[in-house]
Amino acid sequence: SAVISQKPSRDICQRGTSLTIQCQVDSQVTMMFWYRQQPGQSLTLIATANQGSEATYESGFVIDKFPISRPNLTFSTLTVSNMSPEDSSIYLCSGGTPTDYGYTFGSGTRLTVV
Amino acid sequence: DAKTTQPPSMDCAEGRAANLPCNHSTISGNEYVYWYRQIHSQGPQYIIHGLKNNETNEMASLIITEDRKSSTLILPHATLRDTAVYYCIVRVRGGTSYGKLTFGQGTILTVHP
């Protein structure tokens, strides 16, 4: 299975600022996804990162707030823009191909907005 | 993708088998059952998946009922390190759904000494 390196692992940010989270995969993967996990909750899919085209966002998530880039098949970034304390969560990326036995997840970015 | 229902929590004694149930009564014929787990402060980890036959790997066994409306994940000899949230997910493998995973609330499994 692919191995995903995600960084930063944690950050404390001021409200109104933006943070960019990076995920690097050690092999080419067809699909990459970004999730949010609020404290004590399950994972919620933010968007599917499409290589060479705009990301596909889930209901309730918009590009202006969570711009995503995917310049190639091994790398993606998620930016959390104009942050507020409500954005304090763990953000995770995931990658694989739809026919893989299972997707691999990064270790997550724990974001605290103050 | 079909919705799944799992008990919110379960306990198991160390060394005993842990049997985690999942209901997926609206599963479609081309949807697979996947199990992942999330150990505290880590990203989810793939465990096993199946379509209609029972499956076994080095981590667990997956038993799917004949009508495919429910399944059970079996950890044959639970250890303290198996304490985690276990997620049962159904999805099309490949296809036009882009293969995305939709997580429910999962089952918190606590393994006791």
PDB file of C-alpha atoms in Angstrom:
ATOM      1  CA  SER A   1       0.000   0.000   0.000  1.00  0.00           C
ATOM      2  CA  ALA A   2       1.007   3.589  -0.550  1.00  0.00           C
ATOM      3  CA  VAL A   3       2.532   5.572   2.297  1.00  0.00           C
ATOM      4  CA  ILE A   4       1.355   9.139   2.833  1.00  0.00           C
ATOM      5  CA  SER A   5       3.380  11.820   4.570  1.00  0.00           C
ATOM      6  CA  GLN A   6       1.246  14.677   5.840  1.00  0.00           C
ATOM      7  CA  LYS A   7       2.484  17.929   7.259  1.00  0.00           C
ATOM      8  CA  PRO A   8       2.328  19.851   9.421  1.00  0.00           C
ATOM      9  CA  SER A   9       1.272  17.373  12.092  1.00  0.00           C
ATOM     10  CA  ARG A  10      -0.190  20.158  14.183  1.00  0.00           C
ATOM     11  CA  ASP A  11      -0.429  23.918  14.207  1.00  0.00           C
ATOM     12  CA  ILE A  12      -1.918  26.733  16.230  1.00  0.00           C
ATOM     13  CA  CYS A  13      -3.115  29.597  14.059  1.00  0.00           C
ATOM     14  CA  GLN A  14      -4.605  33.026  14.536  1.00  0.00           C
ATOM     15  CA  ARG A  15      -8.140  33.614  13.342  1.00  0.00           C
ATOM     16  CA  GLY A  16      -8.348  35.249   9.949  1.00  0.00           C
ATOM     17  CA  THR A  17      -5.187  33.581   8.676  1.00  0.00           C
ATOM     18  CA  SER A  18      -4.799  30.602   6.325  1.00  0.00           C
ATOM     19  CA  LEU A  19      -2.974  27.310   6.665  1.00  0.00           C
ATOM     20  CA  THR A  20      -1.867  25.001   3.867  1.00  0.00           C
ATOM     21  CA  ILE A  21      -1.599  21.288   4.591  1.00  0.00           C
ATOM     22  CA  GLN A  22       0.485  19.065   2.341  1.00  0.00           C
ATOM     23  CA  CYS A  23       0.244  15.379   1.549  1.00  0.00           C
ATOM     24  CA  GLN A  24       2.952  13.508  -0.299  1.00  0.00           C
ATOM     25  CA  VAL A  25       2.381   9.930  -1.468  1.00  0.00           C
ATOM     26  CA  ASP A  26       5.275   7.577  -2.114  1.00  0.00           C
ATOM     27  CA  SER A  27       3.642   6.213  -5.275  1.00  0.00           C
ATOM     28  CA  GLN A  28       1.199   7.419  -7.880  1.00  0.00           C
ATOM     29  CA  VAL A  29      -2.425   7.158  -6.797  1.00  0.00           C
ATOM     30  CA  THR A  30      -5.534   7.788  -8.838  1.00  0.00           C
ATOM     31  CA  MET A  31      -7.635   9.240  -6.058  1.00  0.00           C
ATOM     32  CA  MET A  32      -6.844  11.627  -3.242  1.00  0.00           C
ATOM     33  CA  PHE A  33      -9.344  12.820  -0.665  1.00  0.00           C
ATOM     34  CA  TRP A  34      -9.448  15.354   2.138  1.00  0.00           C
ATOM     35  CA  TYR A  35     -11.384  14.806   5.364  1.00  0.00           C
ATOM     36  CA  ARG A  36     -12.166  16.805   8.453  1.00  0.00           C
ATOM     37  CA  GLN A  37     -12.592  15.213  11.849  1.00  0.00           C
ATOM     38  CA  GLN A  38     -14.046  17.497  14.483  1.00  0.00           C
ATOM     39  CA  PRO A  39     -13.362  16.697  18.135  1.00  0.00           C
ATOM     40  CA  GLY A  40     -15.039  13.457  19.170  1.00  0.00           C
ATOM     41  CA  GLN A  41     -16.643  13.002  15.763  1.00  0.00           C
ATOM     42  CA  SER A  42     -16.254  10.766  12.754  1.00  0.00           C
ATOM     43  CA  LEU A  43     -14.561  11.739   9.534  1.00  0.00           C
ATOM     44  CA  THR A  44     -16.377  14.013   7.091  1.00  0.00           C
ATOM     45  CA  LEU A  45     -15.293  14.115   3.477  1.00  0.00           C
ATOM     46  CA  ILE A  46     -14.422  17.621   2.322  1.00  0.00           C
ATOM     47  CA  ALA A  47     -13.513  16.970  -1.282  1.00  0.00           C
ATOM     48  CA  THR A  48     -11.965  14.703  -3.855  1.00  0.00           C
ATOM     49  CA  ALA A  49      -8.735  16.112  -5.252  1.00  0.00           C
ATOM     50  CA  ASN A  50      -8.625  15.590  -8.994  1.00  0.00           C
ATOM     51  CA  GLN A  51      -5.319  15.660 -10.809  1.00  0.00           C
ATOM     52  CA  GLY A  52      -5.225  18.438 -13.347  1.00  0.00           C
ATOM     53  CA  SER A  53      -8.718  19.725 -12.674  1.00  0.00           C
ATOM     54  CA  GLU A  54     -10.778  21.399  -9.991  1.00  0.00           C
ATOM     55  CA  ALA A  55     -11.566  19.424  -6.853  1.00  0.00           C
ATOM     56  CA  THR A  56     -15.026  17.947  -6.324  1.00  0.00           C
ATOM     57  CA  TYR A  57     -16.498  19.309  -3.094  1.00  0.00           C
ATOM     58  CA  GLU A  58     -19.047  17.663  -0.844  1.00  0.00           C
ATOM     59  CA  SER A  59     -22.164  19.446   0.288  1.00  0.00           C
ATOM     60  CA  GLY A  60     -21.342  22.119   2.829  1.00  0.00           C
ATOM     61  CA  PHE A  61     -17.788  22.693   1.667  1.00  0.00           C
ATOM     62  CA  VAL A  62     -16.750  25.362  -0.834  1.00  0.00           C
ATOM     63  CA  ILE A  63     -13.637  26.095  -2.805  1.00  0.00           C
ATOM     64  CA  ASP A  64     -13.192  29.592  -1.418  1.00  0.00           C
ATOM     65  CA  LYS A  65     -12.876  28.210   2.098  1.00  0.00           C
ATOM     66  CA  PHE A  66     -10.966  25.015   1.293  1.00  0.00           C
ATOM     67  CA  PRO A  67      -8.981  25.477  -1.923  1.00  0.00           C
ATOM     68  CA  ILE A  68      -7.284  22.263  -3.010  1.00  0.00           C
ATOM     69  CA  SER A  69      -4.467  21.655  -5.423  1.00  0.00           C
ATOM     70  CA  ARG A  70      -3.325  18.415  -6.994  1.00  0.00           C
ATOM     71  CA  PRO A  71      -0.554  19.119  -9.468  1.00  0.00           C
ATOM     72  CA  ASN A  72       0.407  15.466  -9.979  1.00  0.00           C
ATOM     73  CA  LEU A  73      -0.473  11.928  -8.928  1.00  0.00           C
ATOM     74  CA  THR A  74       1.641  11.967  -5.762  1.00  0.00           C
ATOM     75  CA  PHE A  75       0.932  15.336  -4.142  1.00  0.00           C
ATOM     76  CA  SER A  76      -1.970  17.434  -2.921  1.00  0.00           C
ATOM     77  CA  THR A  77      -2.546  20.432  -0.689  1.00  0.00           C
ATOM     78  CA  LEU A  78      -5.549  21.669   1.259  1.00  0.00           C
ATOM     79  CA  THR A  79      -5.729  25.269   2.407  1.00  0.00           C
ATOM     80  CA  VAL A  80      -8.003  26.278   5.246  1.00  0.00           C
ATOM     81  CA  SER A  81      -8.725  29.950   4.530  1.00  0.00           C
ATOM     82  CA  ASN A  82      -9.780  32.834   6.747  1.00  0.00           C
ATOM     83  CA  MET A  83      -9.802  30.553   9.746  1.00  0.00           C
ATOM     84  CA  SER A  84     -12.117  30.817  12.726  1.00  0.00           C
ATOM     85  CA  PRO A  85     -12.161  28.759  15.945  1.00  0.00           C
ATOM     86  CA  GLU A  86     -14.841  26.570  14.370  1.00  0.00           C
ATOM     87  CA  ASP A  87     -12.203  25.313  11.946  1.00  0.00           C
ATOM     88  CA  SER A  88     -10.306  23.689  14.803  1.00  0.00           C
ATOM     89  CA  SER A  89     -10.242  20.036  13.774  1.00  0.00           C
ATOM     90  CA  ILE A  90      -8.044  17.262  12.551  1.00  0.00           C
ATOM     91  CA  TYR A  91      -7.606  17.308   8.791  1.00  0.00           C
ATOM     92  CA  LEU A  92      -6.649  14.093   7.030  1.00  0.00           C
ATOM     93  CA  CYS A  93      -5.743  13.180   3.493  1.00  0.00           C
ATOM     94  CA  SER A  94      -6.196   9.794   1.902  1.00  0.00           C
ATOM     95  CA  GLY A  95      -5.126   8.203  -1.334  1.00  0.00           C
ATOM     96  CA  GLY A  96      -5.384   5.104  -3.455  1.00  0.00           C
ATOM     97  CA  THR A  97      -7.088   3.738  -6.515  1.00  0.00           C
ATOM     98  CA  PRO A  98     -10.746   2.700  -6.503  1.00  0.00           C
ATOM     99  CA  THR A  99      -9.778  -0.922  -7.020  1.00  0.00           C
ATOM    100  CA  ASP A 100      -7.202  -0.943  -4.223  1.00  0.00           C
ATOM    101  CA  TYR A 101      -7.788  -3.224  -1.297  1.00  0.00           C
ATOM    102  CA  GLY A 102      -7.936  -0.142   0.859  1.00  0.00           C
ATOM    103  CA  TYR A 103      -7.023   3.498   0.859  1.00  0.00           C
ATOM    104  CA  THR A 104      -4.119   4.802   2.882  1.00  0.00           C
ATOM    105  CA  PHE A 105      -4.489   7.744   5.215  1.00  0.00           C
ATOM    106  CA  GLY A 106      -2.061  10.357   6.360  1.00  0.00           C
ATOM    107  CA  SER A 107      -1.490  10.760  10.072  1.00  0.00           C
ATOM    108  CA  GLY A 108      -3.513  13.960  10.182  1.00  0.00           C
ATOM    109  CA  THR A 109      -3.000  17.653  10.931  1.00  0.00           C
ATOM    110  CA  ARG A 110      -4.339  18.829  14.262  1.00  0.00           C
ATOM    111  CA  LEU A 111      -5.365  22.453  13.780  1.00  0.00           C
ATOM    112  CA  THR A 112      -6.225  24.811  16.600  1.00  0.00           C
ATOM    113  CA  VAL A 113      -7.481  28.283  15.737  1.00  0.00           C
ATOM    114  CA  VAL A 114      -7.254  30.906  18.458  1.00  0.00           C
TER     115      VAL A 114
ATOM    116  CA  ASP B   1     -23.422   4.521  -1.167  1.00  0.00           C
ATOM    117  CA  ALA B   2     -25.540   2.478   1.233  1.00  0.00           C
ATOM    118  CA  LYS B   3     -25.840   3.542   4.851  1.00  0.00           C
ATOM    119  CA  THR B   4     -24.473   1.374   7.663  1.00  0.00           C
ATOM    120  CA  THR B   5     -25.550   0.945  11.274  1.00  0.00           C
ATOM    121  CA  GLN B   6     -23.154  -0.097  14.026  1.00  0.00           C
ATOM    122  CA  PRO B   7     -23.428  -0.271  17.806  1.00  0.00           C
ATOM    123  CA  PRO B   8     -21.779   2.790  19.360  1.00  0.00           C
ATOM    124  CA  SER B   9     -19.547   0.797  21.685  1.00  0.00           C
ATOM    125  CA  MET B  10     -18.457  -2.718  22.639  1.00  0.00           C
ATOM    126  CA  ASP B  11     -16.161  -4.289  25.195  1.00  0.00           C
ATOM    127  CA  CYS B  12     -13.974  -7.355  24.857  1.00  0.00           C
ATOM    128  CA  ALA B  13     -11.578  -9.206  27.141  1.00  0.00           C
ATOM    129  CA  GLU B  14      -8.006  -9.498  25.998  1.00  0.00           C
ATOM    130  CA  GLY B  15      -7.367 -12.807  24.241  1.00  0.00           C
ATOM    131  CA  ARG B  16     -10.998 -13.363  23.398  1.00  0.00           C
ATOM    132  CA  ALA B  17     -12.625 -12.929  20.013  1.00  0.00           C
ATOM    133  CA  ALA B  18     -14.173  -9.555  19.277  1.00  0.00           C
ATOM    134  CA  ASN B  19     -17.224  -9.721  17.023  1.00  0.00           C
ATOM    135  CA  LEU B  20     -18.285  -6.368  15.614  1.00  0.00           C
ATOM    136  CA  PRO B  21     -21.633  -6.294  13.797  1.00  0.00           C
ATOM    137  CA  CYS B  22     -22.733  -4.001  10.988  1.00  0.00           C
ATOM    138  CA  ASN B  23     -26.093  -3.625   9.277  1.00  0.00           C
ATOM    139  CA  HIS B  24     -26.231  -2.493   5.656  1.00  0.00           C
ATOM    140  CA  SER B  25     -29.738  -3.467   4.592  1.00  0.00           C
ATOM    141  CA  THR B  26     -29.788  -1.177   1.526  1.00  0.00           C
ATOM    142  CA  ILE B  27     -26.549  -2.458   0.056  1.00  0.00           C
ATOM    143  CA  SER B  28     -26.490  -2.724  -3.728  1.00  0.00           C
ATOM    144  CA  GLY B  29     -25.220  -5.666  -5.696  1.00  0.00           C
ATOM    145  CA  ASN B  30     -22.026  -3.911  -6.732  1.00  0.00           C
ATOM    146  CA  GLU B  31     -21.155  -2.491  -3.314  1.00  0.00           C
ATOM    147  CA  TYR B  32     -18.397  -3.959  -1.217  1.00  0.00           C
ATOM    148  CA  VAL B  33     -18.221  -4.003   2.571  1.00  0.00           C
ATOM    149  CA  TYR B  34     -15.062  -2.396   3.936  1.00  0.00           C
ATOM    150  CA  TRP B  35     -13.784  -2.203   7.477  1.00  0.00           C
ATOM    151  CA  TYR B  36     -11.361   0.391   8.755  1.00  0.00           C
ATOM    152  CA  ARG B  37     -10.224   1.235  12.232  1.00  0.00           C
ATOM    153  CA  GLN B  38      -8.867   4.383  13.814  1.00  0.00           C
ATOM    154  CA  ILE B  39      -6.603   4.117  16.778  1.00  0.00           C
ATOM    155  CA  HIS B  40      -6.509   7.257  18.880  1.00  0.00           C
ATOM    156  CA  SER B  41      -4.670  10.163  17.244  1.00  0.00           C
ATOM    157  CA  GLN B  42      -3.911   8.216  14.074  1.00  0.00           C
ATOM    158  CA  GLY B  43      -5.372   8.121  10.581  1.00  0.00           C
ATOM    159  CA  PRO B  44      -7.797   5.293   9.741  1.00  0.00           C
ATOM    160  CA  GLN B  45      -6.275   1.944   8.819  1.00  0.00           C
ATOM    161  CA  TYR B  46      -7.732  -0.482   6.294  1.00  0.00           C
ATOM    162  CA  ILE B  47      -8.579  -3.889   7.775  1.00  0.00           C
ATOM    163  CA  ILE B  48     -10.477  -6.016   5.278  1.00  0.00           C
ATOM    164  CA  HIS B  49     -13.167  -5.941   2.624  1.00  0.00           C
ATOM    165  CA  GLY B  50     -15.549  -8.355   0.899  1.00  0.00           C
ATOM    166  CA  LEU B  51     -18.365  -8.599  -1.591  1.00  0.00           C
ATOM    167  CA  LYS B  52     -20.345 -11.713  -0.698  1.00  0.00           C
ATOM    168  CA  ASN B  53     -17.905 -14.406   0.357  1.00  0.00           C
ATOM    169  CA  ASN B  54     -16.352 -14.598   3.787  1.00  0.00           C
ATOM    170  CA  GLU B  55     -12.831 -13.216   3.860  1.00  0.00           C
ATOM    171  CA  THR B  56      -9.844 -13.680   6.150  1.00  0.00           C
ATOM    172  CA  ASN B  57      -6.488 -11.966   6.341  1.00  0.00           C
ATOM    173  CA  GLU B  58      -3.749 -11.611   8.911  1.00  0.00           C
ATOM    174  CA  MET B  59      -5.731  -9.022  10.839  1.00  0.00           C
ATOM    175  CA  ALA B  60      -9.308 -10.231  10.869  1.00  0.00           C
ATOM    176  CA  SER B  61     -12.138 -12.239   9.356  1.00  0.00           C
ATOM    177  CA  LEU B  62     -15.202 -10.820   7.663  1.00  0.00           C
ATOM    178  CA  ILE B  63     -18.450 -12.756   7.670  1.00  0.00           C
ATOM    179  CA  ILE B  64     -21.159 -11.493   5.290  1.00  0.00           C
ATOM    180  CA  THR B  65     -24.677 -12.899   5.514  1.00  0.00           C
ATOM    181  CA  GLU B  66     -26.101 -14.617   2.463  1.00  0.00           C
ATOM    182  CA  ASP B  67     -28.538 -11.754   1.803  1.00  0.00           C
ATOM    183  CA  ARG B  68     -25.619  -9.299   2.285  1.00  0.00           C
ATOM    184  CA  LYS B  69     -27.698  -7.112   4.569  1.00  0.00           C
ATOM    185  CA  SER B  70     -25.303  -7.462   7.477  1.00  0.00           C
ATOM    186  CA  SER B  71     -21.768  -8.458   8.274  1.00  0.00           C
ATOM    187  CA  THR B  72     -19.507  -9.179  11.239  1.00  0.00           C
ATOM    188  CA  LEU B  73     -15.870  -8.295  11.662  1.00  0.00           C
ATOM    189  CA  ILE B  74     -14.051 -10.816  13.820  1.00  0.00           C
ATOM    190  CA  LEU B  75     -10.779 -10.123  15.607  1.00  0.00           C
ATOM    191  CA  PRO B  76      -9.931 -13.669  16.689  1.00  0.00           C
ATOM    192  CA  HIS B  77      -7.663 -12.879  19.636  1.00  0.00           C
ATOM    193  CA  ALA B  78      -8.125  -9.276  20.689  1.00  0.00           C
ATOM    194  CA  THR B  79      -5.224  -7.421  22.285  1.00  0.00           C
ATOM    195  CA  LEU B  80      -5.082  -4.088  24.079  1.00  0.00           C
ATOM    196  CA  ARG B  81      -3.687  -2.573  20.869  1.00  0.00           C
ATOM    197  CA  ASP B  82      -6.969  -3.395  19.119  1.00  0.00           C
ATOM    198  CA  THR B  83      -8.747  -0.732  21.185  1.00  0.00           C
ATOM    199  CA  ALA B  84      -9.974   1.658  18.488  1.00  0.00           C
ATOM    200  CA  VAL B  85     -12.994   2.979  16.600  1.00  0.00           C
ATOM    201  CA  TYR B  86     -14.063   0.480  13.950  1.00  0.00           C
ATOM    202  CA  TYR B  87     -15.855   1.724  10.855  1.00  0.00           C
ATOM    203  CA  CYS B  88     -17.985  -0.385   8.543  1.00  0.00           C
ATOM    204  CA  ILE B  89     -18.341   1.245   5.114  1.00  0.00           C
ATOM    205  CA  VAL B  90     -20.041   0.110   1.950  1.00  0.00           C
ATOM    206  CA  ARG B  91     -18.991   1.472  -1.404  1.00  0.00           C
ATOM    207  CA  VAL B  92     -18.650   0.655  -5.017  1.00  0.00           C
ATOM    208  CA  ARG B  93     -15.152  -0.528  -5.826  1.00  0.00           C
ATOM    209  CA  GLY B  94     -14.180   1.549  -8.817  1.00  0.00           C
ATOM    210  CA  GLY B  95     -16.983   2.927 -10.924  1.00  0.00           C
ATOM    211  CA  THR B  96     -18.342   6.448 -11.192  1.00  0.00           C
ATOM    212  CA  SER B  97     -18.618   7.174  -7.482  1.00  0.00           C
ATOM    213  CA  TYR B  98     -14.917   7.977  -7.575  1.00  0.00           C
ATOM    214  CA  GLY B  99     -14.402   5.374  -4.845  1.00  0.00           C
ATOM    215  CA  LYS B 100     -14.914   7.786  -1.983  1.00  0.00           C
ATOM    216  CA  LEU B 101     -15.409   6.517   1.537  1.00  0.00           C
ATOM    217  CA  THR B 102     -18.295   7.794   3.663  1.00  0.00           C
ATOM    218  CA  PHE B 103     -17.656   7.248   7.371  1.00  0.00           C
ATOM    219  CA  GLY B 104     -20.442   6.674   9.876  1.00  0.00           C
ATOM    220  CA  GLN B 105     -20.027   6.950  13.626  1.00  0.00           C
ATOM    221  CA  GLY B 106     -18.396   3.557  13.997  1.00  0.00           C
ATOM    222  CA  THR B 107     -18.066   1.274  17.017  1.00  0.00           C
ATOM    223  CA  ILE B 108     -15.699   2.106  19.844  1.00  0.00           C
ATOM    224  CA  LEU B 109     -14.110  -1.210  20.800  1.00  0.00           C
ATOM    225  CA  THR B 110     -12.436  -1.297  24.186  1.00  0.00           C
ATOM    226  CA  VAL B 111     -10.283  -4.320  24.963  1.00  0.00           C
ATOM    227  CA  HIS B 112      -9.842  -4.939  28.678  1.00  0.00           C
ATOM    228  CA  PRO B 113      -6.956  -6.785  30.360  1.00  0.00           C
TER     229      PRO B 113
END
